[in-house]
Coordinates of C-alpha atoms and ligand atoms in Angstrom, one line a residue:
X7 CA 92.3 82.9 117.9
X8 CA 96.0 83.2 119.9
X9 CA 96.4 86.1 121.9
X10 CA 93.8 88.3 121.5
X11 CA 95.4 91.4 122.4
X12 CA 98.3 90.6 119.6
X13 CA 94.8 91.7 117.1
X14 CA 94.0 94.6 115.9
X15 CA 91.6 96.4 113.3
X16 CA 94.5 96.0 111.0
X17 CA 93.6 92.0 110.9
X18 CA 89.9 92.1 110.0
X19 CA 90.2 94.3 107.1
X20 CA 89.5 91.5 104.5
X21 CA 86.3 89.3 105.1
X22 CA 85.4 86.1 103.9
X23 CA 81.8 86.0 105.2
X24 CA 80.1 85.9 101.7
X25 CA 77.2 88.0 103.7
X26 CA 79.0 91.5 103.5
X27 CA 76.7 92.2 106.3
X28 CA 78.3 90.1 108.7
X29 CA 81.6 90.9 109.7
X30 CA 84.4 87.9 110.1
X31 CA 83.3 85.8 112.9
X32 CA 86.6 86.2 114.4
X33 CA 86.0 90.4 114.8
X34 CA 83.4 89.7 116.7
X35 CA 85.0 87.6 119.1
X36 CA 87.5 89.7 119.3
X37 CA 85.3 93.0 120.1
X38 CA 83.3 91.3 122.5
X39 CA 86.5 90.3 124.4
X40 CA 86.6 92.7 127.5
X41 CA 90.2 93.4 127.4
X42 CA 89.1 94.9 123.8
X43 CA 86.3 96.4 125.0
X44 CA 88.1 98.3 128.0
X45 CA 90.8 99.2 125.0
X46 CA 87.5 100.8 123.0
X47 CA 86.3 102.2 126.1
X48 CA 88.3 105.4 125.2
X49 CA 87.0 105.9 122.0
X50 CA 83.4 107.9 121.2
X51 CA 83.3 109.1 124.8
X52 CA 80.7 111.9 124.8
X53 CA 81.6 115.6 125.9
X54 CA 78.8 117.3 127.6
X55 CA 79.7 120.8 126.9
X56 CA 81.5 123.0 124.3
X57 CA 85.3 121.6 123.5
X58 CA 86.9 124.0 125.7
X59 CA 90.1 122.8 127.8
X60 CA 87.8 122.8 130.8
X61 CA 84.7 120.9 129.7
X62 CA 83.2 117.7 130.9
X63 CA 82.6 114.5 129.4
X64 CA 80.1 111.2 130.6
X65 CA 83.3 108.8 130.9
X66 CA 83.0 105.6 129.3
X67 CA 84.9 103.7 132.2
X68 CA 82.3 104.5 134.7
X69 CA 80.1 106.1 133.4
X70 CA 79.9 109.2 135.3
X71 CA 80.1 112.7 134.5
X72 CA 83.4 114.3 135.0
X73 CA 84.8 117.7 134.4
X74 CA 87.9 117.4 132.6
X75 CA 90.8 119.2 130.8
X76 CA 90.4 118.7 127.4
X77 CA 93.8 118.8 125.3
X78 CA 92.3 116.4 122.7
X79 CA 89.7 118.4 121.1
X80 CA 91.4 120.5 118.1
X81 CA 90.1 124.0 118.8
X82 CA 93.7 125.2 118.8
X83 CA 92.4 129.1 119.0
X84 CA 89.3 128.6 121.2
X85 CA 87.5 130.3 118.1
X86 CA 85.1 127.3 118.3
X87 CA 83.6 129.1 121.2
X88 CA 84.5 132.5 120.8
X89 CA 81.9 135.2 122.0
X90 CA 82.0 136.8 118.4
X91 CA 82.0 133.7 117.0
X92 CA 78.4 132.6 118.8
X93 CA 77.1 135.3 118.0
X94 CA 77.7 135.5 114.2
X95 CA 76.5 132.0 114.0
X96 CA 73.7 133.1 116.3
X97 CA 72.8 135.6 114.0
X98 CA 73.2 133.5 110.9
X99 CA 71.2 131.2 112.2
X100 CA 68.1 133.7 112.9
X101 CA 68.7 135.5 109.2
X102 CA 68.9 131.8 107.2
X103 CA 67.8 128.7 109.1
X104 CA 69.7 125.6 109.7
X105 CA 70.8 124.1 106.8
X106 CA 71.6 125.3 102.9
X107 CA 68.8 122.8 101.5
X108 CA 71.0 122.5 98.5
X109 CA 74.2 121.6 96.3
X110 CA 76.4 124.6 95.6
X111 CA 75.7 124.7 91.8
X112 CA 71.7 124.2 91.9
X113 CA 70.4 126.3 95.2
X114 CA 72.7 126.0 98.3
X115 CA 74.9 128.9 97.0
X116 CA 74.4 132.0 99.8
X117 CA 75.9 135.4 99.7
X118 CA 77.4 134.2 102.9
X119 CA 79.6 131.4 101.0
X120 CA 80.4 133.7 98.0
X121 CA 82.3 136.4 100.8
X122 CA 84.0 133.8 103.0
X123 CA 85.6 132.0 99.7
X124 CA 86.8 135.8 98.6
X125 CA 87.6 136.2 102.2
X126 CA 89.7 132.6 102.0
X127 CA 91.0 133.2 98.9
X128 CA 92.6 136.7 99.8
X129 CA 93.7 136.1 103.0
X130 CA 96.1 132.9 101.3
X131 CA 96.5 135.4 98.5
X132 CA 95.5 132.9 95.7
X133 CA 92.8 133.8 92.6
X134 CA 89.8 131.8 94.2
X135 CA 88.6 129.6 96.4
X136 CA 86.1 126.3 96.9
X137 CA 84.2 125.5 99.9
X138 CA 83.6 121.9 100.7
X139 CA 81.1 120.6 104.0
X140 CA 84.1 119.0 105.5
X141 CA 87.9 119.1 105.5
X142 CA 87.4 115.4 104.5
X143 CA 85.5 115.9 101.6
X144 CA 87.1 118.5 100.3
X145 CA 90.4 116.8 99.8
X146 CA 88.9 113.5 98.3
X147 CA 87.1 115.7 96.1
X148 CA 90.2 118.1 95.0
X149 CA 91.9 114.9 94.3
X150 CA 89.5 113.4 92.7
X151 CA 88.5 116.3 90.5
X152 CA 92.0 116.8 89.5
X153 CA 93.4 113.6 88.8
X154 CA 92.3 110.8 86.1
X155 CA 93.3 107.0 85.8
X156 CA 96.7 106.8 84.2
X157 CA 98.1 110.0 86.6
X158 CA 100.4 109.8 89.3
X159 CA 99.6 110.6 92.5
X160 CA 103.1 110.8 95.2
X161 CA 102.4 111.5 98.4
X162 CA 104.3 111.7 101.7
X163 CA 103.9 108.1 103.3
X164 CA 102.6 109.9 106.6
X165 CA 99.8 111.5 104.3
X166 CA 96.2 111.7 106.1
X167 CA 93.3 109.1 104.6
X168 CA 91.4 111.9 102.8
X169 CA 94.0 112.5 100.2
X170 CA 94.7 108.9 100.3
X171 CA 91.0 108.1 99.1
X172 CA 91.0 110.9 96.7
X173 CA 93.3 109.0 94.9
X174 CA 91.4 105.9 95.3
X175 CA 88.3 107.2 93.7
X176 CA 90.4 108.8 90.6
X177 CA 91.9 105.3 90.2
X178 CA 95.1 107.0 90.1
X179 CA 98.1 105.4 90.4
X180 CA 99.2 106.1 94.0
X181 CA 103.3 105.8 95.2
X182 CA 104.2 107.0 98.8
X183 CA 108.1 108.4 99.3
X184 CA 109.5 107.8 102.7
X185 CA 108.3 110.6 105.2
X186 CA 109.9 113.8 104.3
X187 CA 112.1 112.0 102.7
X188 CA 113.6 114.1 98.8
X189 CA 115.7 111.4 97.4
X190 CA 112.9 108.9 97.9
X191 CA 110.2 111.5 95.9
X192 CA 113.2 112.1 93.5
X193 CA 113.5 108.5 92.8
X194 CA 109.3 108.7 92.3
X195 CA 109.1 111.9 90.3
X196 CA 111.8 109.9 87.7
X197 CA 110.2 106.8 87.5
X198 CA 107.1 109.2 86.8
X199 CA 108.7 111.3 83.9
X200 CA 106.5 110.9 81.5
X201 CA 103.1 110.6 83.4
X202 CA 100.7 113.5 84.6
X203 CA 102.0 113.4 88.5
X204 CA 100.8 115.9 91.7
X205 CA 102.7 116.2 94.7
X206 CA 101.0 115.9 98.4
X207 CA 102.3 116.5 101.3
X208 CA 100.6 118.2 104.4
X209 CA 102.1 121.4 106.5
X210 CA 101.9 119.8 110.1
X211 CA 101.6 116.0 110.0
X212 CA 99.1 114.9 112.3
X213 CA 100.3 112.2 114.4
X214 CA 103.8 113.8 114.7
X215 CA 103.3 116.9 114.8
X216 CA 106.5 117.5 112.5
X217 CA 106.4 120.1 109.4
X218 CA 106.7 119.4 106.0
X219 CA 110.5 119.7 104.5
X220 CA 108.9 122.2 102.1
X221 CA 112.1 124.0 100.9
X222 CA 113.6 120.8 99.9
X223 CA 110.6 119.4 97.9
X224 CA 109.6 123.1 96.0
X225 CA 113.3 122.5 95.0
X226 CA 113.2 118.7 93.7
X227 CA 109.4 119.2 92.6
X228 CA 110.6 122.5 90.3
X229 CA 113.3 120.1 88.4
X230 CA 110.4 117.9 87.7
X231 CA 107.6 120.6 86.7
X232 CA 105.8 118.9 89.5
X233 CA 102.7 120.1 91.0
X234 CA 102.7 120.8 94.8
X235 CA 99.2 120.1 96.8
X236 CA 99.9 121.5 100.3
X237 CA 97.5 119.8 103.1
X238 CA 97.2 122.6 106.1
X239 CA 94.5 121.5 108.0
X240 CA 96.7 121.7 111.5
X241 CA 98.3 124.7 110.5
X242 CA 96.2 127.5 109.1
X243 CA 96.1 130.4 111.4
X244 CA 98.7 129.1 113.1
X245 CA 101.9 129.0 110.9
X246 CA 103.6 131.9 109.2
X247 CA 103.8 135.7 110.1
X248 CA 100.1 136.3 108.8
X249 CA 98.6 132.9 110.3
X250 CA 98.8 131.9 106.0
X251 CA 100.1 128.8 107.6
X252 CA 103.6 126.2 106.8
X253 CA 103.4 127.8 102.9
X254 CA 104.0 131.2 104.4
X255 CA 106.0 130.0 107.1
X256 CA 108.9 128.7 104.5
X257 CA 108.0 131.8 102.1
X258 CA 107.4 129.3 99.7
X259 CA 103.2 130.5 99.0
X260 CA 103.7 131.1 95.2
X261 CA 105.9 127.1 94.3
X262 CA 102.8 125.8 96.3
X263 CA 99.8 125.2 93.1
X264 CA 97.1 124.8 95.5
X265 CA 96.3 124.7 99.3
X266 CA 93.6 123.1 101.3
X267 CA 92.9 124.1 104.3
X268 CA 90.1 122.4 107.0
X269 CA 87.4 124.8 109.1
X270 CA 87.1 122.0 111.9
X271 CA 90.5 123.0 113.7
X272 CA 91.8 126.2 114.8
X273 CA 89.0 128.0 112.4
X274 CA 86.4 125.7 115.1
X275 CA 83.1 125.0 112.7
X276 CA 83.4 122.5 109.8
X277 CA 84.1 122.4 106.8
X278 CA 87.0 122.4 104.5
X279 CA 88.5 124.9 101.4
X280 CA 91.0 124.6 98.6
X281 CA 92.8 128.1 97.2
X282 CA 94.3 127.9 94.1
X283 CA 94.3 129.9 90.8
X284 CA 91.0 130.8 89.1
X285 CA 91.0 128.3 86.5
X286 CA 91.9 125.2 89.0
X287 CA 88.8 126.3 90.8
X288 CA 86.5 127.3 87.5
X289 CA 87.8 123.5 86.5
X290 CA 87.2 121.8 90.0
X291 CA 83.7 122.9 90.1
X292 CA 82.8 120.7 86.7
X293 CA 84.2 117.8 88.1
X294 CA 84.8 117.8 92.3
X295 CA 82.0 115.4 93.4
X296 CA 81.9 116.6 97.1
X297 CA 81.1 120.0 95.4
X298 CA 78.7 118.9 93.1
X299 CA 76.6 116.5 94.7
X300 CA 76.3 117.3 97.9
X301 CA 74.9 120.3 99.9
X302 CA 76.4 123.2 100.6
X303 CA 77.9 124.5 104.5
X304 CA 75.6 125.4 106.8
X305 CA 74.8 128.9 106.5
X306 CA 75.0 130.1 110.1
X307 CA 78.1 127.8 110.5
X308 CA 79.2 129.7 107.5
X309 CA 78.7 133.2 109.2
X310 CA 80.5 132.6 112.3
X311 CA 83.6 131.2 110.4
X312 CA 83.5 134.3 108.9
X313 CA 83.4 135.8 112.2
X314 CA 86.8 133.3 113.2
X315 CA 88.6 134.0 109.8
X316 CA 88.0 138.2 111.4
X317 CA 89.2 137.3 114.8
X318 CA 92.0 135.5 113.6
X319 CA 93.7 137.8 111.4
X320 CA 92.8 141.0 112.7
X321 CA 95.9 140.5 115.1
X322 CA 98.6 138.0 116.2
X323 CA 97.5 137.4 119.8
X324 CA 95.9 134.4 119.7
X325 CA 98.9 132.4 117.9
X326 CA 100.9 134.0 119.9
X327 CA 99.5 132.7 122.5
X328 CA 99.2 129.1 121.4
X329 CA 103.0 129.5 120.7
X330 CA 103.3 130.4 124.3
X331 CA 101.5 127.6 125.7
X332 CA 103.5 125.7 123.5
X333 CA 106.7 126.2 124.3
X334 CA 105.7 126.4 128.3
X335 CA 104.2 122.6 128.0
X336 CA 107.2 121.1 125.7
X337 CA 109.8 122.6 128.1
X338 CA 108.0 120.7 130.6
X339 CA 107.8 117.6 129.3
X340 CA 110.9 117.5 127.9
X341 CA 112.3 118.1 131.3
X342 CA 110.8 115.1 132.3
X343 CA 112.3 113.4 129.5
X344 CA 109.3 112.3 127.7
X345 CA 109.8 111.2 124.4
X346 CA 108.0 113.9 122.2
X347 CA 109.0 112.6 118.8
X348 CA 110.1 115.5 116.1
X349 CA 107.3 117.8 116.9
X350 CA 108.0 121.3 115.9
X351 CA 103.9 122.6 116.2
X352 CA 101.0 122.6 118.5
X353 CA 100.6 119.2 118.3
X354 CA 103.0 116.9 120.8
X355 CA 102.8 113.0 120.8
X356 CA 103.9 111.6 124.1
X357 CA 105.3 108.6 122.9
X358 CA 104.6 105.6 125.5
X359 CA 106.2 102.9 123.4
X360 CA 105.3 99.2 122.2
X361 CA 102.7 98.3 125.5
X362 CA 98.7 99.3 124.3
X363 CA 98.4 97.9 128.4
X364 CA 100.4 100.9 129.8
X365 CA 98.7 103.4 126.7
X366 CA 95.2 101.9 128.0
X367 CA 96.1 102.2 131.6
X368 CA 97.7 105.7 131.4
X369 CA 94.8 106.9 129.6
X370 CA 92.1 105.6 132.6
X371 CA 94.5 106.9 135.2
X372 CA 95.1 110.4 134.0
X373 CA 91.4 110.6 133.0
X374 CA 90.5 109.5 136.8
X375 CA 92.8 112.4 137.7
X376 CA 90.7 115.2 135.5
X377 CA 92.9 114.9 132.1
X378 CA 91.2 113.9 128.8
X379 CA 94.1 112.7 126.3
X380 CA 93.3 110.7 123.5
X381 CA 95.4 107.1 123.5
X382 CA 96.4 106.8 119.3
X383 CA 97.1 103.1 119.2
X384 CA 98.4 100.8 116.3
X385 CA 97.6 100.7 113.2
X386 CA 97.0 104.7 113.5
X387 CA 100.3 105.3 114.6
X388 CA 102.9 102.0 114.4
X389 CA 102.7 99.6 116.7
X390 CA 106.5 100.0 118.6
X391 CA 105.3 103.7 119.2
X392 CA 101.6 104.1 120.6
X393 CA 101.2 107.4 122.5
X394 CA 98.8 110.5 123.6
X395 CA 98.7 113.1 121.2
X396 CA 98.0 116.2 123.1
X397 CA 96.5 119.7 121.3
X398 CA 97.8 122.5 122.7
X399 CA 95.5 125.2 123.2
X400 CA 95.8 129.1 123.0
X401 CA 92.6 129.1 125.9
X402 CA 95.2 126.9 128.2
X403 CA 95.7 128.9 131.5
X404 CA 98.5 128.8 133.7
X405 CA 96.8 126.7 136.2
X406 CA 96.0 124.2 133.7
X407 CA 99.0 123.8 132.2
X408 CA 100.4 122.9 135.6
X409 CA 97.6 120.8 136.4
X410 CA 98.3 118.7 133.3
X411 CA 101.8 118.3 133.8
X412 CA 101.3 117.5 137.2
X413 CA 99.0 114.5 136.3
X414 CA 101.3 113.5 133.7
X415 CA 104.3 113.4 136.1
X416 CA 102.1 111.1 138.6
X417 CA 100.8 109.2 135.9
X418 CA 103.1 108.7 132.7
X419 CA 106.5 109.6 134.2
X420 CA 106.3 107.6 137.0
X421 CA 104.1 104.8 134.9
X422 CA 106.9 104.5 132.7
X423 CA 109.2 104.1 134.8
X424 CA 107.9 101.1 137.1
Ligands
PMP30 N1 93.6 116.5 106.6 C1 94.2 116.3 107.8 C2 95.7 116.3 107.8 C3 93.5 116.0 108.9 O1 94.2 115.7 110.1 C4 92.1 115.9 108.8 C5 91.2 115.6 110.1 N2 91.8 115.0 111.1 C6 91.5 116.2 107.6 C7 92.3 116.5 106.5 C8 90.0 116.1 107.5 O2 89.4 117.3 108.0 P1 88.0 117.3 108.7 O3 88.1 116.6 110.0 O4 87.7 118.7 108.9 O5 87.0 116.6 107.8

């Protein structure tokens, strides 16, 4: 092996070792090289308390406990540790135990999970709802209970894993457009013509923080009689004048066939959901694997989303106040001439550029300092623009928005700049 640091999980992906048990002997040279292992150090560090913006974590470089602000953790809204929140789950917990002991069909159905889908499915005014026991699941599984072998499946080439894999199990045929890009889907919805196709795209994309360019695809989908599956797992209770999310945001709820939406962001459980029209749903349920065969949420996790989905909607002041924050923070950074990418949401990359040794250092640095900002490296995001991806937070206070951009200043600014 060359330069080791020129590797990355990107190069290990195929193995030749005819024990699939063993992984290439070059991987693990190349994870038990120390340079790698500093690089890994800031992954799977463990937070000690709730993910709050001020929480603590036992850091991985020394191994200590440190409080922290958090901006990595993806409880946009706080709801994760709301006080109402707690104590629906609290209750939910005392009323029906841990776990749902069952599969949705067979015995893991509640009366908790029948009035949170109606709740779901109202509030993004669709027929009906499915829950899934993560966001994950539920998009491989509303992929793969849609789709057969012989369909087409275009999706936006920024699209996240899950909906990627749902493909993959449907054996569907799979083409990517260029990000955002309509005369690239054009060109695929043609060469598609006569084929059963589905759209994908997602409302915020995750490592850019950038919105879907829904007017323009409704418009070249709708020459095409093309299905539109809308992936708002980073913007649902966020986007749009009722929190319906990037659909509602564009006015463009009714062109979008079906919705999912995650309950492990700003709705802070688990869990994930796809709205659509009654007979999508009725037909789902006969074939969505993830629904079938696997058990339902967790009841008292299940009663405090309730709880979040109430707190949420009843009024506007906790977007508003992510809004706030982000605005306040972007202003900031922007001042300081960061590189922020396209983001137009509460997610911001701070692009670093092509060094993983300044993203690694940066990252030990500004942790030292009391700032906890997850490093994305290559292949995640590609490899001439590594960065921090920081999630803003309605629960930011003043102070700690200062804090942070003080650090970054010290750190990044100055880091970059040397
Ligand atoms: N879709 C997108 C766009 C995501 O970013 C994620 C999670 N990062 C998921 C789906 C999966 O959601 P969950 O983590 O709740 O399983």
């Amino acid at each position: 092996m060359h330069d080791i640091l020129n590797y990355s999980l990107a190069d290990f992906f195929f193995n030749d070792n005819k024990n699939v048990l063993k992984p290439p002997s070059d991987f693990t040279e190349w994870m038990s090289d120390p340079r790698v292992q500093h690089g890994y150090s800031f992954f799977e560090q463990q937070l000690l308390a709730a993910p709050k913006v001020s929480t603590e974590i036992l850091s991985n470089l020394d191994n200590k406990k440190r409080s922290i602000i958090n901006l990595t953790s993806y409880n946009y809204l706080g709801l994760s540790t709301h006080p109402e929140v707690i104590q629906a789950a609290k209750e939910g917990l005392d009323q029906y135990g841990l776990g749902a002991s069952g599969a949705p069909l067979l015995s893991g159905t509640f009366d908790l999970h029948v009035k949170f889908a109606r709740m779901l499915a109202d509030f993004k005014q669709k027929e009906d709802c499915i829950l899934y026991s993560s966001g994950f699941g539920g998009n491989v599984g509303a992929i793969q209970g849609l789709m057969r072998k012989g369909d087409v499946l275009i999706l936006d080439e920024k699209c996240h894993k899950s909906l990627i894999d749902g493909g993959t199990l449907a054996q569907t045929k799979m083409l990517f457009f260029d990000h955002n890009d309509v005369n690239s889907l054009a060109l695929m919805l043609e060469k598609s013509k006569d084929k059963r196709v589905m759209v994908v795209v997602e409302g915020v994309y995750s490592m850019d923080g950038d919105l879907v360019d829904l007017p323009n695809i409704v418009k070249v989908c709708q020459e095409y009689d093309a299905p539109i599956y809308i992936d708002e797992a980073h913007s649902t209770l966020m986007f749009g004048e009722n929190g319906r999310g990037v659909a509602e945001h564009f006015d463009l709820e009714e062109e979008v066939g079906i919705s999912f939406g995650t309950l492990s962001k700003s709705f802070g459980g688990v869990g994930g959901f796809i709205c659509s029209n009654a007979d999508t749903i009725r037909y789902l349920k006969g074939y969505s694997s993830p629904w079938n065969f696997s058990c339902a949420p967790s009841p008292p996790v299940v009663a405090g989303l309730i709880k979040a989905l109430e707190v949420a909607t009843r009024d506007s002041s906790l977007r508003d106040r992510l809004w706030s924050n982000t605005a306040y923070l972007k202003k900031h950074l922007l001042d300081m001439k960061l590189d922020l990418g396209k983001t137009e949401s509460q997610v911001i990359p701070i692009i670093i550029g092509p060094s993983g040794e300044k993203l690694m250092g940066f990252a030990e640095q500004m942790q030292k300092r009391g700032l906890f900002l997850q490093p994305v490296d290559f292949p995640a995001v590609p490899a001439h623009a590594r960065r921090f991806r920081m999630s803003v937070s309605s629960q930011l206070t003043q102070e700690e928005m200062d804090r942070t951009l003080n650090i970054i200043e010290d750190v990044v600014v100055k880091g970059l700049r040397s």
